[in-house]
Amino acid sequence: MSEFAFLFRGRDTTASPEQMQRTMEKWTVWFKQIEGQGRLREPGHPLEHAGRVIKGRERIVTDGPFAEAKDVIGGYIVIEAKDLDHAAELAQGCPIFDVGGSVEVRPIERI
Amino acid sequence: MEDIEHLFRRESGRLVSILSRIFGMRDLALAEDVVQEAFCRALEVWSFRGVPENPSAWLMATAKNKAFDILRRRQTALSFESELAYKIDTESSLAPTIEQFFEPKAIQDDVLRMMFSCCDPGLKEEAQVALILHILCGFSVSEISEAFVSPHSTIEKRITRSKKVLAACEKLFNITSPQETSLRLRAVHRALYLLFNEGYHGSSQEAAIRADLCREAMRLTSILLTHPQGRTPTTYALAALMSLNSARLPGRVDGSGNLQSISKQDRTKWDRTLISDGMSLLEQSAAGTALSEYHIEAAIASIHVRATDTDQTDWKTIVTLYDRLLALRRSPIVGLNRAIAVAQLEGPERGIRELESIVDRDRLVGYPFYFAALAECELLRGCLGAARDRFRAAASLARNPMERSFFEQRLSECGIEDDAI
């Protein structure tokens, strides 16, 4: 068994209240499912969208991340899976795809 | 935990109403943005952490913080409400002032104020209803156009234009002024009535959407009843007719989702709680001398729910009530309903004569239920060919598949055509 980080990207800011509620309910179901299989290692955190980016030798500080809505990382969790294929399979049910978002699956290297 | 089935939609109306008092009607878009942001936050946080114990309070606190940030950044005092401008002159007084806006009593008034604001005399009735659905009930443009079976662009234009009319209001509607509220109360009643009717008789084939519209109309009417100026006999009558009619909603479709005519409905499915609520509201509506069209419609509905079947229904009183309703509201639809009651009372021949002599009958030529009523009368008096023709006409005018299959079912019950054999 190995650990994997799921990085969630993208959100729909134009959805109606009803749609947002439906989306939220789908997330709850999906989380419960992952948890019920005993796969959730760290429940992770949602990330706020405002932040700062510090860049380069000059350490220039800008408000950010200012990426397109679809590229902003909205949160992360850590799950447990047999291998990368299995982890990617677990990500299939994530409701983020309904709003055009993506899940980045990254093996965690434990030293 | 409180009922959260349509939590976001409901909270949207409350929060926009509160924030519109803080930012003014001119900045309604800002209020809507703040609410949208609060929902986005909730979506993310709740997805990860589950829905909090008190989700309404969570959303309200989030919206409050955002409003606070915006006001703190603003240099200019707000001019739309002099009292507020004065209070937030110094930063230290800002927080307690904002707190006051979010007190439960204030919120109830804000929702009412928004209801009256949406019924601006500068707006057409259809625009008022669309605004109420959009702002107070949290329906998106797409959801409204789906409910009204209207093109998205039509509804979008209607809402955008109406918001401009609201934005032109220098002052907030004064909910505490008996003069202002009584002047506009009639329009508010009418808008809520139309909202309810869109759900009850509407053209959307989605039973869920229509039930939603009825529920929202009832919810807003009950809020109106909490206000001293809103709590009039006419408001009680409106609430009564909504309860008594929606009590019959569960019987209007059969097990397979098909429309049922009233004579075939399973009356055990009617909602007893709504019926008893409706009856006591009807009693309360009788205080005073006012006799509105809603009083009469509620009285008609009360006769239907009291009867065990169509034969036991007091059609004589219903016809009399329709006569009085016609005197108040000269509408061919009322004329149609009256003619149907006459047919029940005096037989199909008389019914057909009444149907053919409805005032402004030409306005019913596109209405499927007019032809269905004619067809039912023809069927009753044994003219099967004429009945079939009329049911076919009704089916061709059906506004959705559910109506069409209902008319086609009735058509098939007229027997096989002679010339087809």
Short mmCIF file of C-alpha atoms in Angstrom, two decimals:
data_model
loop_
_atom_site.label_atom_id
_atom_site.label_comp_id
_atom_site.label_asym_id
_atom_site.label_seq_id
_atom_site.Cartn_x
_atom_site.Cartn_y
_atom_site.Cartn_z
CA MET A 1 0.00 0.00 0.00
CA SER A 2 1.18 3.47 -0.87
CA GLU A 3 -0.08 6.95 -0.20
CA PHE A 4 -1.22 9.41 -2.79
CA ALA A 5 -2.14 13.07 -2.75
CA PHE A 6 -5.23 14.14 -4.64
CA LEU A 7 -4.96 17.77 -5.73
CA PHE A 8 -8.32 19.21 -6.76
CA ARG A 9 -8.32 21.87 -9.45
CA GLY A 10 -11.11 24.03 -10.78
CA ARG A 11 -14.50 25.22 -9.61
CA ASP A 12 -17.67 26.63 -11.06
CA THR A 13 -18.38 30.06 -9.62
CA THR A 14 -21.42 30.69 -11.81
CA ALA A 15 -23.58 27.78 -10.65
CA SER A 16 -27.00 28.50 -9.17
CA PRO A 17 -27.57 27.95 -5.44
CA GLU A 18 -29.47 24.74 -6.19
CA GLN A 19 -26.70 23.40 -8.42
CA MET A 20 -24.07 24.24 -5.82
CA GLN A 21 -26.00 22.41 -3.18
CA ARG A 22 -26.32 19.36 -5.42
CA THR A 23 -22.57 19.48 -6.11
CA MET A 24 -21.85 19.74 -2.39
CA GLU A 25 -24.02 16.70 -1.71
CA LYS A 26 -22.15 14.71 -4.38
CA TRP A 27 -18.84 15.59 -2.73
CA THR A 28 -20.13 14.46 0.65
CA VAL A 29 -21.20 11.13 -0.84
CA TRP A 30 -17.86 10.67 -2.57
CA PHE A 31 -15.86 11.48 0.56
CA LYS A 32 -17.96 9.05 2.57
CA GLN A 33 -17.32 6.39 -0.03
CA ILE A 34 -13.54 6.83 0.09
CA GLU A 35 -13.66 6.94 3.88
CA GLY A 36 -15.91 3.89 4.06
CA GLN A 37 -13.35 1.89 2.08
CA GLY A 38 -10.77 2.88 4.66
CA ARG A 39 -8.80 4.72 1.99
CA LEU A 40 -8.73 8.19 3.47
CA ARG A 41 -5.39 8.76 5.22
CA GLU A 42 -5.69 12.51 5.78
CA PRO A 43 -8.91 14.40 5.25
CA GLY A 44 -6.78 17.25 3.92
CA HIS A 45 -8.03 20.79 3.62
CA PRO A 46 -9.85 23.09 1.29
CA LEU A 47 -7.63 26.03 0.35
CA GLU A 48 -8.74 29.63 0.23
CA HIS A 49 -8.42 31.24 -3.15
CA ALA A 50 -6.71 34.42 -2.12
CA GLY A 51 -3.01 34.04 -1.31
CA ARG A 52 0.44 35.33 -2.06
CA VAL A 53 3.02 34.06 -4.49
CA ILE A 54 6.71 34.68 -3.78
CA LYS A 55 8.90 34.25 -6.82
CA GLY A 56 12.48 34.41 -8.04
CA ARG A 57 15.78 35.49 -6.52
CA GLU A 58 14.26 38.86 -5.86
CA ARG A 59 11.55 37.16 -3.85
CA ILE A 60 8.90 39.26 -5.50
CA VAL A 61 5.62 39.01 -3.63
CA THR A 62 2.41 39.16 -5.59
CA ASP A 63 -1.20 38.56 -4.67
CA GLY A 64 -2.20 35.33 -6.20
CA PRO A 65 -2.22 32.65 -7.37
CA PHE A 66 -4.22 34.50 -10.12
CA ALA A 67 -4.43 31.40 -12.22
CA GLU A 68 -7.51 30.71 -14.27
CA ALA A 69 -10.37 29.33 -12.17
CA LYS A 70 -9.81 25.91 -13.71
CA ASP A 71 -6.16 25.85 -12.62
CA VAL A 72 -6.57 26.99 -9.04
CA ILE A 73 -5.96 24.25 -6.48
CA GLY A 74 -9.10 24.19 -4.35
CA GLY A 75 -7.92 21.60 -1.86
CA TYR A 76 -6.14 18.32 -1.28
CA ILE A 77 -6.52 15.00 0.52
CA VAL A 78 -4.25 12.02 1.09
CA ILE A 79 -5.51 8.54 0.30
CA GLU A 80 -4.17 5.04 0.38
CA ALA A 81 -4.11 2.75 -2.66
CA LYS A 82 -2.36 -0.31 -4.03
CA ASP A 83 -0.59 1.59 -6.77
CA LEU A 84 -0.92 4.61 -9.04
CA ASP A 85 -3.48 2.88 -11.26
CA HIS A 86 -5.63 2.02 -8.29
CA ALA A 87 -5.38 5.59 -6.96
CA ALA A 88 -6.39 7.01 -10.32
CA GLU A 89 -9.33 4.65 -10.35
CA LEU A 90 -10.46 5.94 -6.94
CA ALA A 91 -10.38 9.49 -8.31
CA GLN A 92 -12.86 8.58 -11.08
CA GLY A 93 -15.92 9.18 -8.93
CA CYS A 94 -14.91 12.70 -7.86
CA PRO A 95 -17.68 15.23 -8.57
CA ILE A 96 -15.13 17.84 -9.68
CA PHE A 97 -15.33 16.46 -13.24
CA ASP A 98 -18.96 17.60 -13.44
CA VAL A 99 -17.81 21.23 -13.26
CA GLY A 100 -14.92 20.75 -15.70
CA GLY A 101 -12.27 20.42 -13.00
CA SER A 102 -9.46 17.93 -12.61
CA VAL A 103 -7.80 15.73 -10.02
CA GLU A 104 -4.05 15.43 -10.00
CA VAL A 105 -2.94 12.15 -8.45
CA ARG A 106 0.61 12.20 -7.04
CA PRO A 107 2.37 9.41 -5.15
CA ILE A 108 3.72 10.62 -1.83
CA GLU A 109 7.34 9.84 -1.28
CA ARG A 110 7.89 8.87 2.33
CA ILE A 111 11.56 9.09 3.31
CA MET B 1 -30.53 19.59 12.05
CA GLU B 2 -32.83 21.89 10.14
CA ASP B 3 -34.30 20.93 6.80
CA ILE B 4 -31.58 21.48 4.23
CA GLU B 5 -33.21 20.16 1.10
CA HIS B 6 -33.15 23.54 -0.64
CA LEU B 7 -30.96 25.29 1.89
CA PHE B 8 -28.77 27.21 -0.56
CA ARG B 9 -31.70 28.48 -2.57
CA ARG B 10 -33.57 29.62 0.50
CA GLU B 11 -30.57 31.21 2.17
CA SER B 12 -29.76 33.00 -1.07
CA GLY B 13 -33.02 34.96 -0.84
CA ARG B 14 -32.52 35.81 2.81
CA LEU B 15 -28.90 36.85 2.44
CA VAL B 16 -29.45 38.98 -0.66
CA SER B 17 -32.32 40.70 1.16
CA ILE B 18 -30.17 41.50 4.19
CA LEU B 19 -27.23 42.67 2.10
CA SER B 20 -29.43 44.82 -0.14
CA ARG B 21 -30.25 46.84 2.96
CA ILE B 22 -26.56 47.30 3.64
CA PHE B 23 -25.47 48.07 0.09
CA GLY B 24 -28.70 49.57 -1.25
CA MET B 25 -30.78 48.47 -4.24
CA ARG B 26 -28.32 50.23 -6.53
CA ASP B 27 -25.68 47.70 -5.55
CA LEU B 28 -27.85 44.62 -5.75
CA ALA B 29 -25.19 42.98 -7.94
CA LEU B 30 -22.65 43.42 -5.14
CA ALA B 31 -25.03 41.80 -2.66
CA GLU B 32 -25.48 38.90 -5.08
CA ASP B 33 -21.70 38.55 -5.53
CA VAL B 34 -21.16 38.38 -1.79
CA VAL B 35 -23.77 35.64 -1.48
CA GLN B 36 -22.30 33.72 -4.39
CA GLU B 37 -18.87 33.86 -2.79
CA ALA B 38 -20.26 32.64 0.52
CA PHE B 39 -21.83 29.67 -1.29
CA CYS B 40 -18.58 28.86 -3.10
CA ARG B 41 -16.82 28.81 0.28
CA ALA B 42 -19.51 26.62 1.77
CA LEU B 43 -19.31 24.23 -1.16
CA GLU B 44 -15.57 23.78 -0.66
CA VAL B 45 -15.45 23.68 3.11
CA TRP B 46 -18.54 21.52 3.57
CA SER B 47 -17.42 19.10 0.89
CA PHE B 48 -14.30 18.43 2.94
CA ARG B 49 -15.68 18.75 6.44
CA GLY B 50 -19.36 17.88 6.12
CA VAL B 51 -22.30 20.20 6.62
CA PRO B 52 -21.99 22.10 9.91
CA GLU B 53 -24.51 21.79 12.72
CA ASN B 54 -26.16 25.09 11.83
CA PRO B 55 -25.53 25.68 8.11
CA SER B 56 -27.65 28.86 7.94
CA ALA B 57 -25.62 30.48 10.69
CA TRP B 58 -22.40 29.43 8.95
CA LEU B 59 -23.47 31.01 5.65
CA MET B 60 -24.67 34.12 7.40
CA ALA B 61 -21.41 34.57 9.30
CA THR B 62 -19.43 34.15 6.08
CA ALA B 63 -21.57 36.68 4.22
CA LYS B 64 -21.39 39.06 7.17
CA ASN B 65 -17.59 38.96 7.21
CA LYS B 66 -17.42 39.67 3.51
CA ALA B 67 -19.84 42.59 3.82
CA PHE B 68 -17.78 43.90 6.70
CA ASP B 69 -14.58 43.78 4.62
CA ILE B 70 -16.23 45.63 1.75
CA LEU B 71 -17.61 48.39 3.95
CA ARG B 72 -14.32 48.84 5.75
CA ARG B 73 -12.53 49.33 2.45
CA ARG B 74 -15.07 51.86 1.28
CA GLN B 75 -14.14 55.49 1.77
CA THR B 76 -17.46 57.09 0.99
CA ALA B 77 -20.35 56.95 3.35
CA LEU B 78 -23.46 55.31 2.01
CA SER B 79 -26.17 57.69 1.03
CA PHE B 80 -29.16 55.43 0.51
CA GLU B 81 -29.90 55.13 4.19
CA SER B 82 -28.83 58.18 6.11
CA GLU B 83 -29.03 56.41 9.43
CA LEU B 84 -26.56 53.76 8.30
CA ALA B 85 -24.20 56.31 6.74
CA TYR B 86 -24.08 58.08 10.06
CA LYS B 87 -23.46 54.95 12.05
CA ILE B 88 -20.58 53.63 10.03
CA ASP B 89 -18.79 56.95 9.94
CA THR B 90 -16.32 55.63 12.44
CA GLU B 91 -14.86 52.19 12.13
CA SER B 92 -15.50 51.26 15.73
CA SER B 93 -19.24 51.59 15.19
CA LEU B 94 -19.20 49.55 12.00
CA ALA B 95 -19.13 46.09 13.57
CA PRO B 96 -22.07 46.56 15.96
CA THR B 97 -24.08 48.16 13.15
CA ILE B 98 -23.47 45.23 10.84
CA GLU B 99 -24.41 42.87 13.67
CA GLN B 100 -27.78 44.58 13.96
CA PHE B 101 -28.50 43.89 10.32
CA PHE B 102 -28.16 40.17 10.93
CA GLU B 103 -30.55 39.92 13.87
CA PRO B 104 -33.42 37.50 13.25
CA LYS B 105 -36.16 40.12 13.48
CA ALA B 106 -34.35 42.38 11.01
CA ILE B 107 -33.94 39.49 8.57
CA GLN B 108 -37.64 38.71 8.47
CA ASP B 109 -38.34 42.36 7.64
CA ASP B 110 -35.64 42.37 4.98
CA VAL B 111 -37.25 39.47 3.16
CA LEU B 112 -40.60 41.27 3.27
CA ARG B 113 -39.04 44.52 2.10
CA MET B 114 -37.54 42.69 -0.86
CA MET B 115 -40.92 41.15 -1.65
CA PHE B 116 -42.48 44.60 -1.83
CA SER B 117 -39.50 45.98 -3.75
CA CYS B 118 -39.90 43.30 -6.42
CA CYS B 119 -43.52 44.38 -6.90
CA ASP B 120 -42.50 47.83 -8.08
CA PRO B 121 -45.37 49.50 -9.99
CA GLY B 122 -42.90 50.22 -12.80
CA LEU B 123 -42.69 46.50 -13.53
CA LYS B 124 -45.10 44.22 -15.34
CA GLU B 125 -46.62 41.36 -13.35
CA GLU B 126 -44.58 38.72 -15.18
CA ALA B 127 -41.40 40.66 -14.38
CA GLN B 128 -42.37 40.92 -10.71
CA VAL B 129 -42.88 37.16 -10.52
CA ALA B 130 -39.56 36.47 -12.25
CA LEU B 131 -37.75 38.83 -9.86
CA ILE B 132 -39.30 37.22 -6.80
CA LEU B 133 -38.23 33.81 -8.03
CA HIS B 134 -34.76 35.02 -8.85
CA ILE B 135 -33.95 37.21 -5.88
CA LEU B 136 -36.09 35.80 -3.07
CA CYS B 137 -36.28 32.15 -4.06
CA GLY B 138 -32.72 31.85 -5.41
CA PHE B 139 -33.70 30.43 -8.82
CA SER B 140 -31.19 30.97 -11.62
CA VAL B 141 -32.24 32.33 -15.01
CA SER B 142 -32.04 28.80 -16.44
CA GLU B 143 -34.20 27.38 -13.67
CA ILE B 144 -36.84 30.08 -14.17
CA SER B 145 -36.92 29.61 -17.93
CA GLU B 146 -37.30 25.89 -17.37
CA ALA B 147 -40.17 26.43 -14.94
CA PHE B 148 -41.97 28.86 -17.28
CA VAL B 149 -41.03 26.94 -20.44
CA SER B 150 -39.75 30.26 -21.84
CA PRO B 151 -36.56 30.91 -23.81
CA HIS B 152 -33.51 31.58 -21.63
CA SER B 153 -32.87 34.91 -23.39
CA THR B 154 -36.42 36.15 -22.70
CA ILE B 155 -36.11 35.53 -18.97
CA GLU B 156 -32.59 36.91 -18.87
CA LYS B 157 -33.70 40.17 -20.51
CA ARG B 158 -36.72 40.38 -18.25
CA ILE B 159 -34.61 40.03 -15.12
CA THR B 160 -31.83 42.36 -16.25
CA ARG B 161 -34.31 45.08 -17.17
CA SER B 162 -36.24 44.67 -13.95
CA LYS B 163 -33.10 44.93 -11.86
CA LYS B 164 -32.35 48.25 -13.53
CA VAL B 165 -35.77 49.50 -12.45
CA LEU B 166 -35.03 48.42 -8.87
CA ALA B 167 -31.59 50.01 -8.97
CA ALA B 168 -33.16 53.35 -9.84
CA CYS B 169 -34.87 53.43 -6.43
CA GLU B 170 -33.05 56.00 -4.35
CA LYS B 171 -34.55 54.76 -1.12
CA LEU B 172 -35.33 51.36 0.26
CA PHE B 173 -38.96 50.40 0.41
CA ASN B 174 -40.31 51.39 3.80
CA ILE B 175 -41.87 48.29 5.26
CA THR B 176 -42.97 50.10 8.42
CA SER B 177 -45.13 52.62 6.59
CA PRO B 178 -48.77 51.47 6.53
CA GLN B 179 -49.48 53.78 3.57
CA GLU B 180 -46.67 52.47 1.38
CA THR B 181 -47.33 48.83 2.19
CA SER B 182 -51.09 49.02 1.70
CA LEU B 183 -50.60 50.67 -1.70
CA ARG B 184 -48.43 47.83 -2.88
CA LEU B 185 -50.01 44.91 -1.04
CA ARG B 186 -52.40 44.19 -3.91
CA ALA B 187 -49.52 43.76 -6.33
CA VAL B 188 -47.71 41.49 -3.86
CA HIS B 189 -50.82 39.31 -3.52
CA ARG B 190 -51.15 39.12 -7.27
CA ALA B 191 -47.50 38.16 -7.81
CA LEU B 192 -47.66 35.42 -5.16
CA TYR B 193 -50.91 34.18 -6.67
CA LEU B 194 -49.35 34.04 -10.15
CA LEU B 195 -46.31 32.24 -8.75
CA PHE B 196 -48.56 29.65 -7.14
CA ASN B 197 -50.63 29.23 -10.30
CA GLU B 198 -47.55 28.72 -12.42
CA GLY B 199 -46.82 25.77 -10.17
CA TYR B 200 -50.39 24.52 -9.99
CA HIS B 201 -51.54 24.87 -13.57
CA GLY B 202 -48.20 25.65 -15.15
CA SER B 203 -46.76 24.47 -18.40
CA SER B 204 -43.67 22.72 -17.06
CA GLN B 205 -44.02 18.96 -17.17
CA GLU B 206 -41.66 18.49 -14.27
CA ALA B 207 -43.91 17.80 -11.30
CA ALA B 208 -40.99 18.55 -8.98
CA ILE B 209 -40.44 22.02 -10.43
CA ARG B 210 -44.13 22.82 -10.18
CA ALA B 211 -44.37 21.60 -6.60
CA ASP B 212 -41.36 23.81 -5.83
CA LEU B 213 -43.14 26.87 -7.21
CA CYS B 214 -46.24 26.14 -5.13
CA ARG B 215 -44.12 25.63 -2.02
CA GLU B 216 -42.22 28.87 -2.55
CA ALA B 217 -45.44 30.84 -3.06
CA MET B 218 -46.81 29.37 0.18
CA ARG B 219 -43.62 30.09 2.07
CA LEU B 220 -43.58 33.75 1.00
CA THR B 221 -47.28 34.13 1.77
CA SER B 222 -46.72 32.78 5.27
CA ILE B 223 -43.93 35.33 5.75
CA LEU B 224 -46.35 38.04 4.64
CA LEU B 225 -48.75 36.82 7.32
CA THR B 226 -46.16 37.49 10.02
CA HIS B 227 -46.17 41.22 9.32
CA PRO B 228 -48.78 43.50 10.92
CA GLN B 229 -49.44 45.28 7.62
CA GLY B 230 -49.34 42.08 5.62
CA ARG B 231 -51.69 40.15 7.87
CA THR B 232 -54.94 41.18 6.17
CA PRO B 233 -58.06 39.05 5.53
CA THR B 234 -57.08 38.99 1.85
CA THR B 235 -53.63 37.55 2.68
CA TYR B 236 -55.35 34.88 4.78
CA ALA B 237 -57.64 34.12 1.85
CA LEU B 238 -54.65 33.81 -0.48
CA ALA B 239 -52.89 31.48 1.96
CA ALA B 240 -56.10 29.45 2.32
CA LEU B 241 -56.54 28.94 -1.42
CA MET B 242 -52.91 27.89 -1.76
CA SER B 243 -53.20 25.33 1.05
CA LEU B 244 -56.51 23.91 -0.13
CA ASN B 245 -55.41 23.60 -3.73
CA SER B 246 -51.98 22.20 -3.04
CA ALA B 247 -53.59 19.62 -0.75
CA ARG B 248 -54.96 18.13 -3.97
CA LEU B 249 -51.62 18.11 -5.82
CA PRO B 250 -50.64 14.56 -4.78
CA GLY B 251 -53.85 13.21 -6.36
CA ARG B 252 -53.45 14.97 -9.68
CA VAL B 253 -51.04 12.42 -11.07
CA ASP B 254 -51.48 8.66 -10.81
CA GLY B 255 -48.85 6.08 -9.91
CA SER B 256 -47.23 6.26 -13.34
CA GLY B 257 -47.00 10.05 -13.36
CA ASN B 258 -50.04 10.64 -15.57
CA LEU B 259 -52.50 13.46 -15.09
CA GLN B 260 -55.82 12.44 -13.58
CA SER B 261 -59.11 14.28 -14.03
CA ILE B 262 -60.73 15.32 -10.76
CA SER B 263 -63.50 12.72 -11.02
CA LYS B 264 -60.95 9.89 -11.09
CA GLN B 265 -58.53 11.20 -8.49
CA ASP B 266 -57.69 9.08 -5.50
CA ARG B 267 -58.96 11.42 -2.82
CA THR B 268 -57.23 9.49 -0.06
CA LYS B 269 -53.99 10.92 -1.41
CA TRP B 270 -55.06 14.45 -0.67
CA ASP B 271 -53.00 16.06 2.08
CA ARG B 272 -55.14 16.19 5.23
CA THR B 273 -52.78 18.53 7.09
CA LEU B 274 -52.89 21.07 4.28
CA ILE B 275 -56.67 20.78 4.15
CA SER B 276 -57.08 21.52 7.85
CA ASP B 277 -54.52 24.36 7.64
CA GLY B 278 -56.42 25.75 4.66
CA MET B 279 -59.75 25.54 6.45
CA SER B 280 -58.50 27.45 9.47
CA LEU B 281 -56.85 30.06 7.21
CA LEU B 282 -60.17 30.41 5.41
CA GLU B 283 -61.88 31.04 8.74
CA GLN B 284 -59.36 33.74 9.59
CA SER B 285 -59.89 35.35 6.19
CA ALA B 286 -63.52 35.95 7.09
CA ALA B 287 -62.65 38.59 9.70
CA GLY B 288 -63.66 41.96 8.32
CA THR B 289 -65.68 42.97 5.29
CA ALA B 290 -63.13 42.38 2.53
CA LEU B 291 -64.22 39.94 -0.14
CA SER B 292 -61.43 39.44 -2.62
CA GLU B 293 -61.15 37.13 -5.60
CA TYR B 294 -58.90 35.00 -3.40
CA HIS B 295 -61.70 34.60 -0.85
CA ILE B 296 -63.93 33.22 -3.57
CA GLU B 297 -61.30 30.89 -5.01
CA ALA B 298 -60.51 29.59 -1.52
CA ALA B 299 -64.22 28.98 -0.92
CA ILE B 300 -64.45 27.02 -4.18
CA ALA B 301 -61.41 24.94 -3.23
CA SER B 302 -62.90 24.27 0.20
CA ILE B 303 -66.01 22.78 -1.42
CA HIS B 304 -63.90 20.44 -3.54
CA VAL B 305 -61.89 19.15 -0.58
CA ARG B 306 -65.01 18.63 1.53
CA ALA B 307 -66.69 16.39 -1.06
CA THR B 308 -66.06 12.65 -1.13
CA ASP B 309 -66.44 12.52 -4.93
CA THR B 310 -67.64 14.65 -7.84
CA ASP B 311 -71.25 13.48 -7.41
CA GLN B 312 -71.26 14.65 -3.81
CA THR B 313 -69.78 18.02 -4.73
CA ASP B 314 -71.95 21.07 -4.14
CA TRP B 315 -71.85 22.31 -7.76
CA LYS B 316 -74.70 24.75 -7.20
CA THR B 317 -72.67 26.77 -4.71
CA ILE B 318 -69.59 26.47 -6.92
CA VAL B 319 -71.47 27.98 -9.88
CA THR B 320 -72.69 30.86 -7.68
CA LEU B 321 -69.16 31.47 -6.46
CA TYR B 322 -67.84 31.50 -10.04
CA ASP B 323 -70.51 34.06 -10.93
CA ARG B 324 -69.18 36.30 -8.19
CA LEU B 325 -65.59 35.66 -9.23
CA LEU B 326 -66.44 36.65 -12.81
CA ALA B 327 -67.84 39.93 -11.52
CA LEU B 328 -64.48 40.65 -9.87
CA ARG B 329 -62.19 39.20 -12.51
CA ARG B 330 -63.46 39.04 -16.07
CA SER B 331 -61.23 36.31 -17.36
CA PRO B 332 -62.10 33.64 -19.93
CA ILE B 333 -60.34 31.05 -17.75
CA VAL B 334 -62.77 31.83 -14.92
CA GLY B 335 -65.56 31.58 -17.51
CA LEU B 336 -64.24 28.17 -18.54
CA ASN B 337 -64.18 26.89 -14.96
CA ARG B 338 -67.67 28.23 -14.41
CA ALA B 339 -68.96 26.47 -17.54
CA ILE B 340 -67.43 23.17 -16.38
CA ALA B 341 -69.26 23.55 -13.05
CA VAL B 342 -72.52 24.32 -14.90
CA ALA B 343 -72.08 21.15 -16.95
CA GLN B 344 -71.70 19.16 -13.71
CA LEU B 345 -74.82 20.77 -12.29
CA GLU B 346 -77.15 20.88 -15.29
CA GLY B 347 -75.77 18.34 -17.71
CA PRO B 348 -73.56 18.33 -20.81
CA GLU B 349 -75.98 20.07 -23.24
CA ARG B 350 -76.15 23.12 -21.01
CA GLY B 351 -72.39 22.86 -20.42
CA ILE B 352 -71.65 23.07 -24.14
CA ARG B 353 -73.90 26.12 -24.52
CA GLU B 354 -72.04 27.79 -21.64
CA LEU B 355 -68.65 26.86 -23.08
CA GLU B 356 -69.59 28.33 -26.44
CA SER B 357 -70.79 31.59 -24.96
CA ILE B 358 -67.82 32.41 -22.71
CA VAL B 359 -66.95 36.10 -22.94
CA ASP B 360 -63.62 36.55 -24.78
CA ARG B 361 -63.79 32.93 -25.88
CA ASP B 362 -61.34 33.70 -28.70
CA ARG B 363 -58.62 33.98 -26.07
CA LEU B 364 -59.08 30.29 -25.26
CA VAL B 365 -58.44 28.95 -28.78
CA GLY B 366 -54.87 28.04 -27.84
CA TYR B 367 -55.78 26.57 -24.45
CA PRO B 368 -55.94 22.75 -24.49
CA PHE B 369 -58.26 22.44 -21.49
CA TYR B 370 -60.97 24.45 -23.25
CA PHE B 371 -61.22 21.76 -25.95
CA ALA B 372 -60.89 19.04 -23.33
CA ALA B 373 -63.91 20.49 -21.49
CA LEU B 374 -65.93 20.50 -24.73
CA ALA B 375 -64.82 16.93 -25.38
CA GLU B 376 -65.90 15.75 -21.91
CA CYS B 377 -69.36 17.26 -22.49
CA GLU B 378 -69.68 15.63 -25.93
CA LEU B 379 -68.62 12.32 -24.41
CA LEU B 380 -71.22 12.65 -21.64
CA ARG B 381 -74.03 13.27 -24.10
CA GLY B 382 -72.87 10.36 -26.25
CA CYS B 383 -71.49 12.23 -29.28
CA LEU B 384 -68.36 10.12 -29.57
CA GLY B 385 -67.20 11.51 -32.94
CA ALA B 386 -67.37 15.11 -31.69
CA ALA B 387 -65.67 14.09 -28.43
CA ARG B 388 -62.81 12.51 -30.38
CA ASP B 389 -62.37 15.63 -32.52
CA ARG B 390 -62.24 17.82 -29.44
CA PHE B 391 -59.75 15.57 -27.61
CA ARG B 392 -57.58 15.58 -30.73
CA ALA B 393 -57.67 19.38 -30.76
CA ALA B 394 -56.71 19.41 -27.08
CA ALA B 395 -53.84 16.98 -27.68
CA SER B 396 -52.49 19.10 -30.51
CA LEU B 397 -52.40 22.12 -28.17
CA ALA B 398 -50.85 20.24 -25.23
CA ARG B 399 -47.98 22.18 -23.69
CA ASN B 400 -46.00 19.17 -22.59
CA PRO B 401 -45.88 15.37 -23.05
CA MET B 402 -47.71 14.79 -19.77
CA GLU B 403 -50.72 16.81 -20.93
CA ARG B 404 -50.60 15.20 -24.37
CA SER B 405 -50.67 11.67 -23.02
CA PHE B 406 -53.57 12.64 -20.73
CA PHE B 407 -55.67 13.86 -23.71
CA GLU B 408 -54.64 10.86 -25.79
CA GLN B 409 -55.70 8.55 -22.98
CA ARG B 410 -59.11 10.25 -22.86
CA LEU B 411 -59.30 10.03 -26.65
CA SER B 412 -58.71 6.27 -26.54
CA GLU B 413 -61.50 5.96 -23.96
CA CYS B 414 -63.95 7.37 -26.53
CA GLY B 415 -63.96 4.00 -28.30
CA ILE B 416 -62.80 3.00 -31.76
CA GLU B 417 -63.75 5.24 -34.66
CA ASP B 418 -66.63 3.94 -36.78
CA ASP B 419 -64.94 4.79 -40.06
CA ALA B 420 -61.75 3.02 -38.97
CA ILE B 421 -63.44 -0.35 -38.78
#
